[in-house]
Amino acid sequence: MSFNKNNPNPMGKIMGYLKQISTEMGGSEQNRRGQGDEERLYRSRGPKYARVPSRPTLSTSTTSTSLATSCGSQGTLAPNYATIPENTTESSSEDEQDSFENTRRHFQQLRQISLGNEFKYKMEMEIKDENLRNSIPFVKQLSTDSNKVKTDHTINGDVMSHRHTTQRLFLWTQILATFAVSMGSLIVGFSSGYTSPALTNINGTLNITTEEKSWVGGLMPLAALVGGVSGGPLIEYLGRRMAITGTAIPFFVGWMLIANAYNVPMVLVGRALSGICVGIVSLAFPVYLGEVLQPEVRGALGLLPTAFGNTGILLAYFVGSYLDWSKLAFFGAALPVPFFLLMLLTPETPCWYVTKGRVEDARKALQWLRGKNINVDKEMRDLTRLQAESNLMGGSVFRQLFSNRFRPAVLISLGLMIFQQFSGINAVIFYAETIFQMSGSSIDKNLSSIIIGLVNFISTFIATALIDRLGRKILLYISSTAMIITLIILGSYCYLKVTGVEWIATYGWLPLACLVIYVLGFSIGFGPIPWLMLGEILPSKIRSTAAALATGLNWTCAFIVTKTFHSISEAIHMHGTLWMFAVICLIGLFFVIFFVPETRGKSLEEIELKLTGGSRRIRNINSVKSAQNGC
């Protein structure tokens, strides 16, 4: 069958007409097409790429390259290979069919190469834009001029869109989520400070012994250890928001049991319920905030719960000076109500939704947090990519906890918790009056305790203002150095006092000054930052389990330090105990220098890739896919 328009066969007529049209259009493509901006862009990329026709042409005399590009018909990029000379000699119908089939197969090969170049071009443009965005000063990144939505680079279309490199930082929803969580931290602080004013007047109503008083104060940390260990599975299966919101009910029940108690067991049960809730939220708060806050504000807003916790302690002291233990418990029962209502307004974290395969819910939550006019496509791609990579690992979470990939992040979290508690902060805070008495300070011990409490409260806001300017590691350096120097000086003061050096009595103000600087140094560094980094450096796949492990270790160390302080101080004296804490702080300083990464301004995905080596793994996966596609 010959292909010409006079052939009575319908297929021959169609192919004949197409051949005539192609012949008439041949050689006039560059004359018909204008030289637009996009065509100049392609030409500036070098002779490897050429603008291809946008109108479809098809004939047996069409070269393989023009056939491949014309069938695309959308202006795609194709390699500018040398064209096959046109054969104008008449041939038989079988030869023309074979030629057409060979041309079609050649087109498919060229189309694959073209798609591979298109993919590489997109990746190059994304990398360039990412580098440009990172090179913009921090102030410009917070620019409010970004109502325009980011658009992706297009290659198949006729318009090359420009991708904006800055977006408006929408804060109101993130502040609301942080404030809701901080209300729970206020309850935690109130629970910790309740025993100090309550135990002074509880004997007027209940017949309570000294041993029972010690259990009222010490039961909450032990219950918090149980809550911290059990909180990991809860935030993993129920979700971060649901687990946090659910603690409002047992908080309320526990305080009501204490307020209406007519015997000591009711008080103990109420303290146990409150302690379990304290353990759950102490690990859930940093995980939740770490997953919902943007890197630009994660440091400042992430420390807000710590500030509210210190506020809760002062609130318990202040209100307890006017109310007895029962009415103070009623006041504590009112605090979970606004906490519960505020948490109902907040969303679940996008990371948790992605781990459960609920991508659309994750996008809605992320859009609510970032603002309705903000493009969240890139952040969603990062979340889904990391989750897909975690799913490829497979296996049990507990088995992966100390695998080679996740071990650095887990050990850093555990190390920060250990050095936080073994710096001696709980011993100093709980036994401040005893330390002043043993050191022979001339300042009233009650006034000294109040001053230390105020410094602990104010210093948290100082850390909030500095953490996103100086970074986590710088504050940890300052914190460690301040604690080392003050503990050495205070230990030396106690040693000289014991040995009978008379002139040291003229420096009676020194213990208070040392403890104030010690508490100030702790509160701007090793106090809040280990909890903040708990939600930053743990990979998403093991975040819940590892956070539960770190929280349980923290409460265990706190119990050990508090319980053994008196025994250690009797064995090696007060100066020896303080010097021991100074040595531990020195070891902690070297730990921070050599092992703790800086996380300021980095997304959770970037931190995870750095600690797990995921970037190399992604490059290997991409190279394997490229080899399989022939790109």
XYZ file of C-alpha atoms in Angstrom:
631
model
C 0.000 0.000 0.000
C 1.484 3.360 -1.064
C 0.993 6.494 1.009
C -0.455 9.239 -1.219
C -3.626 11.331 -1.203
C -5.005 9.671 -4.418
C -4.898 6.214 -2.888
C -8.440 4.840 -2.470
C -7.466 3.245 0.865
C -8.461 5.580 3.772
C -5.245 4.960 5.722
C -3.163 5.740 2.654
C -5.089 8.991 2.085
C -4.483 10.128 5.704
C -0.777 9.424 5.578
C -0.527 11.085 2.160
C -2.125 14.283 3.420
C 0.211 14.299 6.453
C 3.219 13.901 4.144
C 2.074 16.828 1.971
C 1.529 19.053 5.015
C 4.968 18.177 6.377
C 6.610 18.954 3.014
C 4.887 22.335 2.786
C 5.904 23.227 6.371
C 9.483 22.004 6.090
C 12.289 24.492 6.708
C 10.033 27.354 7.839
C 9.889 26.601 11.567
C 12.385 29.247 12.681
C 10.723 31.864 10.439
C 7.280 31.220 11.913
C 8.358 31.170 15.553
C 9.361 34.289 17.435
C 12.317 34.462 19.698
C 10.673 34.717 23.116
C 12.308 34.994 26.497
C 12.074 31.287 27.145
C 13.721 30.456 23.779
C 16.637 32.715 24.639
C 16.855 30.994 28.031
C 17.172 27.616 26.343
C 19.720 28.913 23.865
C 21.797 30.361 26.740
C 22.140 26.855 28.205
C 24.451 25.923 25.322
C 24.270 24.006 22.056
C 23.225 20.786 23.786
C 19.565 21.850 23.918
C 17.440 23.372 21.155
C 13.898 24.715 21.052
C 11.666 22.108 19.463
C 8.555 22.692 17.344
C 5.306 23.181 19.165
C 3.083 22.179 16.225
C 2.772 18.464 15.434
C 4.303 17.288 12.157
C 4.325 13.688 11.054
C 5.462 12.064 7.789
C 7.672 9.267 6.593
C 10.245 11.826 5.509
C 10.441 13.467 8.936
C 13.752 12.979 10.648
C 13.895 10.953 13.865
C 14.732 13.943 16.017
C 12.004 16.211 14.677
C 9.495 13.349 14.956
C 10.445 12.741 18.588
C 10.115 16.407 19.506
C 7.033 17.106 17.410
C 5.078 14.265 19.009
C 5.756 15.914 22.367
C 4.059 19.015 20.906
C 4.487 20.971 24.132
C 7.906 22.541 23.704
C 9.945 20.031 25.739
C 13.703 20.049 25.818
C 15.376 17.441 23.628
C 19.058 16.786 22.802
C 20.117 18.405 19.527
C 21.375 15.313 17.781
C 22.404 15.391 14.114
C 19.406 14.907 11.884
C 19.008 11.907 9.647
C 19.221 12.873 5.965
C 15.830 12.906 4.298
C 15.286 10.146 1.775
C 13.136 11.363 -1.154
C 13.419 8.185 -3.187
C 10.193 6.296 -3.793
C 10.039 2.995 -1.937
C 7.636 0.165 -1.584
C 4.910 0.158 1.053
C 6.718 -2.472 3.104
C 9.883 -0.367 3.253
C 7.894 2.687 4.319
C 6.193 0.748 7.089
C 9.551 -0.567 8.337
C 10.940 2.956 8.242
C 7.982 4.241 10.233
C 8.387 1.520 12.883
C 12.134 2.190 13.201
C 11.433 5.897 13.565
C 8.826 5.273 16.270
C 11.224 3.074 18.267
C 13.951 5.694 17.914
C 11.524 8.315 19.134
C 10.819 6.329 22.312
C 14.535 6.144 23.090
C 15.003 9.868 22.502
C 11.926 10.649 24.605
C 13.434 8.777 27.568
C 16.638 10.776 27.228
C 14.615 13.988 27.031
C 12.677 13.142 30.203
C 15.939 12.366 31.985
C 17.355 15.760 31.024
C 14.124 17.397 32.136
C 14.408 15.737 35.553
C 18.034 16.806 35.913
C 17.135 20.385 34.951
C 14.393 20.534 37.572
C 16.744 19.221 40.260
C 19.413 21.777 39.293
C 16.925 24.650 39.552
C 15.628 23.439 42.919
C 19.174 23.215 44.292
C 19.980 26.720 42.999
C 16.853 28.192 44.584
C 17.552 26.416 47.861
C 21.087 27.804 47.927
C 19.783 31.276 47.123
C 17.221 31.087 49.897
C 19.823 30.009 52.432
C 22.135 32.836 51.374
C 19.540 35.541 52.132
C 20.104 37.280 55.490
C 17.910 36.218 58.380
C 16.018 39.514 58.397
C 15.005 39.069 54.770
C 13.802 35.548 55.483
C 11.349 37.054 57.945
C 10.102 39.532 55.330
C 6.398 40.158 55.398
C 6.249 40.768 51.656
C 5.234 37.292 50.549
C 1.592 37.112 49.694
C 2.654 35.504 46.437
C 2.655 31.733 46.446
C 5.735 29.865 45.366
C 5.450 28.124 42.027
C 7.391 25.215 40.664
C 9.670 25.409 37.661
C 7.911 24.315 34.503
C 9.588 22.839 31.489
C 6.773 21.459 29.371
C 4.854 24.735 29.522
C 5.628 27.848 27.518
C 6.176 30.023 30.613
C 9.071 29.696 33.007
C 7.713 30.818 36.363
C 9.930 32.509 38.912
C 10.112 30.895 42.334
C 10.137 33.351 45.236
C 12.821 32.795 47.812
C 11.132 34.381 50.841
C 7.853 33.714 52.605
C 6.014 35.561 55.309
C 6.532 34.011 58.730
C 3.021 33.440 60.080
C 3.257 33.298 63.889
C -0.190 33.608 65.426
C -1.208 29.980 65.105
C 2.197 28.792 66.309
C 1.992 31.137 69.294
C -1.464 29.763 70.108
C -0.194 26.173 69.995
C 2.801 27.093 72.172
C 0.634 28.976 74.675
C -1.755 26.020 74.973
C 1.130 23.660 75.717
C 2.661 26.170 78.133
C -0.536 26.176 80.193
C 0.118 22.504 80.830
C 3.665 23.354 81.870
C 2.191 25.876 84.324
C 0.320 22.974 85.984
C 3.559 20.985 86.154
C 5.322 23.866 87.918
C 2.390 24.355 90.294
C 2.483 20.632 91.151
C 6.186 20.840 91.913
C 5.849 23.926 94.121
C 2.698 22.789 95.942
C 4.390 20.794 98.706
C 6.521 23.669 100.026
C 3.616 25.839 101.292
C 1.144 22.974 101.793
C 3.188 20.820 104.167
C 3.601 23.712 106.596
C -0.111 23.783 107.505
C -1.379 20.304 106.591
C -0.937 19.114 110.185
C -3.801 21.360 111.249
C -6.303 19.142 109.404
C -4.682 15.756 108.844
C -2.694 13.672 111.270
C 0.429 13.172 109.161
C 3.851 11.906 110.205
C 7.253 13.063 108.993
C 7.661 9.915 106.902
C 4.292 10.507 105.250
C 5.298 14.095 104.495
C 8.403 12.844 102.714
C 6.198 10.565 100.584
C 3.874 13.443 99.714
C 6.860 15.334 98.364
C 8.762 12.386 96.854
C 5.905 10.411 95.310
C 5.426 12.781 92.396
C 8.935 12.288 90.916
C 8.550 8.511 91.163
C 5.135 8.664 89.485
C 6.609 10.976 86.852
C 9.157 8.251 86.084
C 6.287 5.843 85.397
C 4.479 8.447 83.298
C 7.607 9.240 81.321
C 8.170 5.590 80.377
C 4.517 4.950 79.498
C 4.135 8.264 77.690
C 6.175 7.125 74.690
C 3.647 4.549 73.446
C 0.786 6.933 74.261
C 2.025 9.779 72.076
C 2.855 7.299 69.322
C -0.520 5.532 69.126
C -2.919 8.239 70.373
C -1.040 11.163 68.878
C 0.833 14.017 70.522
C -2.175 16.312 70.827
C -4.536 13.630 72.125
C -2.055 12.435 74.747
C -1.415 15.988 75.967
C -5.101 16.927 76.033
C -6.005 13.706 77.840
C -3.780 14.565 80.819
C -6.087 17.449 81.775
C -8.669 14.999 83.166
C -6.379 13.069 85.565
C -4.765 16.367 86.556
C -8.222 17.646 87.584
C -9.133 14.390 89.374
C -5.835 14.314 91.251
C -6.203 17.861 92.544
C -9.813 17.249 93.572
C -8.738 14.169 95.543
C -6.151 16.242 97.390
C -8.563 19.125 98.001
C -11.268 16.848 99.456
C -8.919 14.475 101.264
C -9.837 13.420 104.781
C -6.879 11.033 105.146
C -3.299 10.723 103.913
C -3.903 7.949 101.329
C -6.218 10.246 99.358
C -3.464 12.860 99.217
C -0.965 10.238 98.059
C -3.285 8.968 95.315
C -3.843 12.529 94.103
C -0.097 13.195 94.043
C 0.483 9.938 92.154
C -2.063 10.864 89.473
C -0.515 14.295 89.095
C 2.958 12.769 88.923
C 2.012 10.371 86.120
C 0.597 13.281 84.123
C 3.769 15.285 84.770
C 5.842 12.455 83.328
C 3.680 12.166 80.201
C 3.629 15.863 79.374
C 7.311 16.365 80.155
C 8.155 14.226 77.113
C 5.111 15.153 74.993
C 5.613 18.932 75.181
C 9.068 19.086 73.507
C 8.066 16.508 70.888
C 4.887 18.420 70.013
C 6.559 21.826 69.796
C 9.525 20.452 67.907
C 7.176 19.121 65.220
C 4.888 22.153 64.824
C 7.241 25.154 65.116
C 9.300 26.599 62.291
C 13.102 26.689 62.685
C 13.162 30.509 62.867
C 11.098 30.571 66.094
C 11.521 27.058 67.483
C 14.173 28.168 69.954
C 12.344 31.167 71.409
C 8.861 29.640 71.490
C 10.235 26.252 72.524
C 11.469 27.721 75.806
C 8.101 29.234 76.680
C 6.891 26.084 78.528
C 9.981 26.248 80.746
C 9.185 29.860 81.598
C 5.583 28.924 82.405
C 6.823 26.034 84.565
C 8.882 28.437 86.663
C 5.863 30.744 86.792
C 3.817 27.855 88.177
C 6.316 27.347 91.004
C 6.178 31.021 91.968
C 2.383 30.947 91.689
C 2.210 28.069 94.162
C 4.462 29.953 96.603
C 2.477 33.183 96.258
C -1.044 31.733 96.475
C 0.055 29.270 99.170
C 0.966 32.173 101.428
C -2.738 33.135 101.552
C -4.546 29.773 101.284
C -4.299 26.570 103.280
C -3.346 23.236 101.670
C -6.960 22.277 100.798
C -7.933 25.582 99.161
C -4.599 25.651 97.374
C -5.476 22.262 95.871
C -8.853 23.649 94.706
C -6.924 26.428 93.002
C -4.754 23.798 91.328
C -7.863 21.934 90.135
C -8.979 25.052 88.224
C -5.786 25.217 86.136
C -6.500 22.170 83.885
C -9.734 23.744 82.604
C -8.200 26.499 80.411
C -5.437 24.071 79.461
C -8.000 21.592 78.131
C -9.980 24.238 76.225
C -6.869 25.709 74.584
C -5.618 22.301 73.470
C -8.933 21.702 71.677
C -8.065 24.613 69.375
C -4.709 23.208 68.311
C -4.075 20.602 65.568
C -2.200 17.340 65.671
C 1.383 17.497 64.434
C 1.910 16.964 60.679
C 4.763 14.540 61.425
C 2.458 12.192 63.326
C -0.128 12.296 60.537
C 2.549 11.395 57.983
C 3.741 8.445 60.071
C 0.176 7.115 60.024
C -0.203 7.607 56.266
C -2.723 10.450 56.619
C -1.070 12.829 54.180
C -4.100 15.042 53.560
C -4.634 15.546 57.299
C -0.950 16.403 57.594
C -1.257 19.008 54.851
C -4.308 20.590 56.538
C -2.532 20.742 59.913
C 0.599 22.216 58.349
C -1.446 24.790 56.436
C -3.195 25.815 59.671
C 0.143 26.233 61.435
C 1.938 28.101 58.618
C -0.986 30.243 57.411
C -3.528 29.800 54.634
C -1.543 31.905 52.132
C 1.748 30.066 52.663
C 2.961 27.382 50.278
C 3.734 24.225 52.263
C 4.585 21.932 49.342
C 8.319 21.796 50.030
C 7.841 21.066 53.731
C 5.358 18.327 52.887
C 7.796 16.809 50.401
C 10.511 16.759 53.067
C 8.199 15.066 55.573
C 6.995 12.406 53.171
C 10.501 11.746 51.836
C 11.920 11.155 55.313
C 8.987 8.957 56.248
C 9.438 6.899 53.081
C 13.109 6.497 53.906
C 12.236 5.410 57.461
C 9.745 2.882 56.138
C 12.454 1.346 53.966
C 14.440 0.575 57.096
C 11.728 -1.729 58.490
C 12.171 -3.735 61.688
C 11.189 -3.106 65.287
C 11.518 0.380 66.735
C 13.191 -0.954 69.877
C 15.743 -2.857 67.773
C 16.490 0.269 65.748
C 16.821 2.486 68.802
C 20.566 1.837 69.106
C 21.249 0.933 65.507
C 24.183 2.574 63.754
C 21.865 5.012 62.026
C 19.968 6.281 65.090
C 22.557 5.745 67.835
C 24.173 9.239 67.676
C 20.891 11.104 68.162
C 19.766 8.821 71.003
C 23.087 8.994 72.856
C 23.214 12.794 72.537
C 19.723 13.076 74.052
C 20.563 10.713 76.901
C 23.871 12.460 77.549
C 22.238 15.880 77.810
C 19.697 14.517 80.307
C 22.425 12.906 82.425
C 24.585 16.034 82.579
C 21.517 18.187 83.272
C 20.654 16.302 86.457
C 24.176 15.408 87.642
C 25.131 19.062 87.491
C 23.474 19.089 90.925
C 20.651 21.524 90.200
C 17.954 19.645 92.114
C 20.223 19.262 95.118
C 20.983 22.981 95.060
C 17.330 24.013 94.670
C 15.814 21.519 97.140
C 18.523 21.975 99.778
C 19.420 25.630 99.230
C 18.667 26.480 102.847
C 20.826 23.573 104.046
C 23.695 24.669 101.792
C 23.523 28.214 103.180
C 23.462 26.863 106.717
C 26.420 24.510 106.154
C 28.422 27.194 104.356
C 27.973 29.629 107.243
C 26.608 32.455 105.114
C 25.651 35.645 106.894
C 22.563 36.245 104.736
C 19.154 34.990 105.882
C 18.498 31.562 104.380
C 14.809 32.251 103.632
C 15.655 35.447 101.769
C 18.362 33.597 99.854
C 15.891 30.921 98.719
C 13.456 33.563 97.465
C 16.229 35.334 95.547
C 17.322 32.063 93.920
C 13.715 31.326 92.896
C 13.358 34.751 91.286
C 16.646 34.345 89.423
C 15.520 30.950 88.133
C 12.311 32.558 86.893
C 13.896 35.587 85.193
C 16.791 33.717 83.605
C 14.443 31.576 81.513
C 13.208 34.674 79.690
C 16.832 35.706 79.124
C 17.434 32.336 77.462
C 14.308 32.810 75.360
C 15.678 36.086 74.006
C 19.168 34.716 73.294
C 18.694 31.182 72.054
C 17.885 32.044 68.423
C 20.590 34.707 68.300
C 23.514 32.859 69.859
C 22.500 29.274 69.199
C 22.123 26.213 71.414
C 25.798 25.295 71.710
C 26.963 28.795 72.692
C 24.426 28.907 75.517
C 25.499 25.435 76.645
C 29.127 26.628 76.680
C 28.178 29.647 78.812
C 26.020 27.504 81.082
C 28.720 24.889 81.702
C 31.437 27.470 82.295
C 29.293 29.440 84.759
C 28.385 26.320 86.749
C 31.979 25.028 86.834
C 33.418 28.322 88.112
C 30.724 28.936 90.746
C 30.808 25.353 92.069
C 34.588 25.475 92.418
C 34.454 28.849 94.220
C 31.606 27.758 96.513
C 33.382 24.486 97.289
C 36.557 26.393 98.086
C 34.605 28.705 100.385
C 33.156 25.721 102.257
C 36.610 24.102 102.502
C 38.208 27.233 103.917
C 35.299 27.604 106.331
C 35.744 24.054 107.613
C 39.508 24.384 107.990
C 39.046 27.439 110.205
C 40.372 30.239 108.020
C 39.156 33.379 109.794
C 39.324 35.958 107.019
C 36.817 33.997 104.888
C 34.023 35.121 107.248
C 34.226 38.618 105.764
C 32.951 37.162 102.468
C 29.617 35.953 103.823
C 27.867 37.208 100.683
C 29.900 34.838 98.473
C 27.662 31.718 98.783
C 24.588 33.666 97.682
C 26.461 35.247 94.764
C 27.802 31.864 93.658
C 24.408 30.177 93.809
C 22.713 33.043 91.976
C 25.239 32.850 89.128
C 25.034 29.038 89.206
C 21.248 29.058 88.850
C 21.441 31.778 86.200
C 23.940 29.738 84.191
C 21.894 26.568 84.493
C 18.628 28.248 83.527
C 19.951 29.749 80.278
C 21.587 26.529 79.075
C 21.476 23.091 80.629
C 18.047 23.717 82.139
C 15.816 24.230 79.082
C 18.002 23.221 76.102
C 18.110 19.424 76.718
C 14.303 19.401 76.666
C 14.228 21.617 73.589
C 16.705 19.435 71.712
C 14.773 16.334 72.729
C 12.144 17.356 70.177
C 14.738 18.487 67.601
C 17.412 15.839 67.163
C 15.455 12.593 67.587
C 14.503 11.039 64.201
C 10.795 10.773 63.498
C 10.730 6.963 63.373
C 12.018 6.530 66.942
C 11.075 9.923 68.387
C 8.348 8.689 70.733
C 10.279 5.707 72.096
C 13.564 7.585 72.442
C 11.826 10.545 74.128
C 10.246 8.187 76.658
C 13.650 6.639 77.363
C 15.305 10.044 77.809
C 12.504 11.316 80.053
C 12.625 8.211 82.229
C 16.408 8.564 82.540
C 16.025 12.236 83.504
C 13.591 11.513 86.332
C 15.726 8.581 87.488
C 18.827 10.782 87.689
C 16.834 13.481 89.494
C 15.689 10.949 92.078
C 19.241 9.617 92.548
C 20.754 13.076 93.030
C 18.028 14.209 95.423
C 18.067 10.994 97.438
C 21.850 10.638 97.773
C 22.806 14.282 98.314
C 22.786 14.065 102.105
C 24.687 10.775 102.132
C 27.362 12.063 99.738
C 27.770 15.358 101.612
C 28.278 13.440 104.871
C 30.837 11.132 103.260
C 32.988 13.686 101.396
C 31.716 16.870 103.060
C 29.960 19.776 101.342
C 33.053 21.058 99.552
C 33.785 17.610 98.120
C 30.195 17.261 96.885
C 30.298 20.655 95.150
C 33.669 19.860 93.537
C 32.249 16.538 92.322
C 29.400 18.383 90.607
C 31.975 20.774 89.074
C 33.928 17.847 87.579
C 30.712 16.431 86.096
C 29.922 19.828 84.559
C 33.433 19.927 83.053
C 32.863 16.535 81.440
C 29.522 17.824 80.180
C 31.263 20.804 78.578
C 33.553 18.523 76.552
C 30.539 16.395 75.642
C 28.814 19.458 74.190
C 31.941 20.572 72.321
C 32.592 17.282 70.563
C 29.193 15.607 70.188
C 26.232 18.008 70.385
C 25.239 19.534 67.003
C 23.998 23.083 66.475
C 20.316 23.075 65.517
C 19.578 26.803 65.319
C 17.658 27.725 62.163
C 17.560 24.147 60.843
C 14.448 22.184 60.023
C 13.819 18.810 61.651
C 14.473 17.174 58.278
C 17.892 18.826 57.937
C 18.852 17.830 61.486
C 17.771 14.238 60.910
C 19.694 14.001 57.640
C 22.819 15.320 59.356
C 22.671 12.902 62.296
C 21.581 9.796 60.373
C 23.568 10.279 57.164
C 20.325 10.300 55.193
C 21.646 12.687 52.554
C 24.163 10.116 51.334
C 21.476 7.448 51.323
C 19.174 9.622 49.244
C 21.951 10.287 46.743
C 22.576 6.556 46.421
C 18.878 5.853 45.870
C 18.645 8.578 43.241
C 21.689 7.262 41.414
C 20.196 3.762 41.329
C 16.914 5.113 39.964
C 18.760 7.156 37.331
C 20.674 4.083 36.180
C 17.457 2.104 35.934
C 15.766 4.807 33.847
C 18.757 5.178 31.572
C 19.190 8.870 32.457
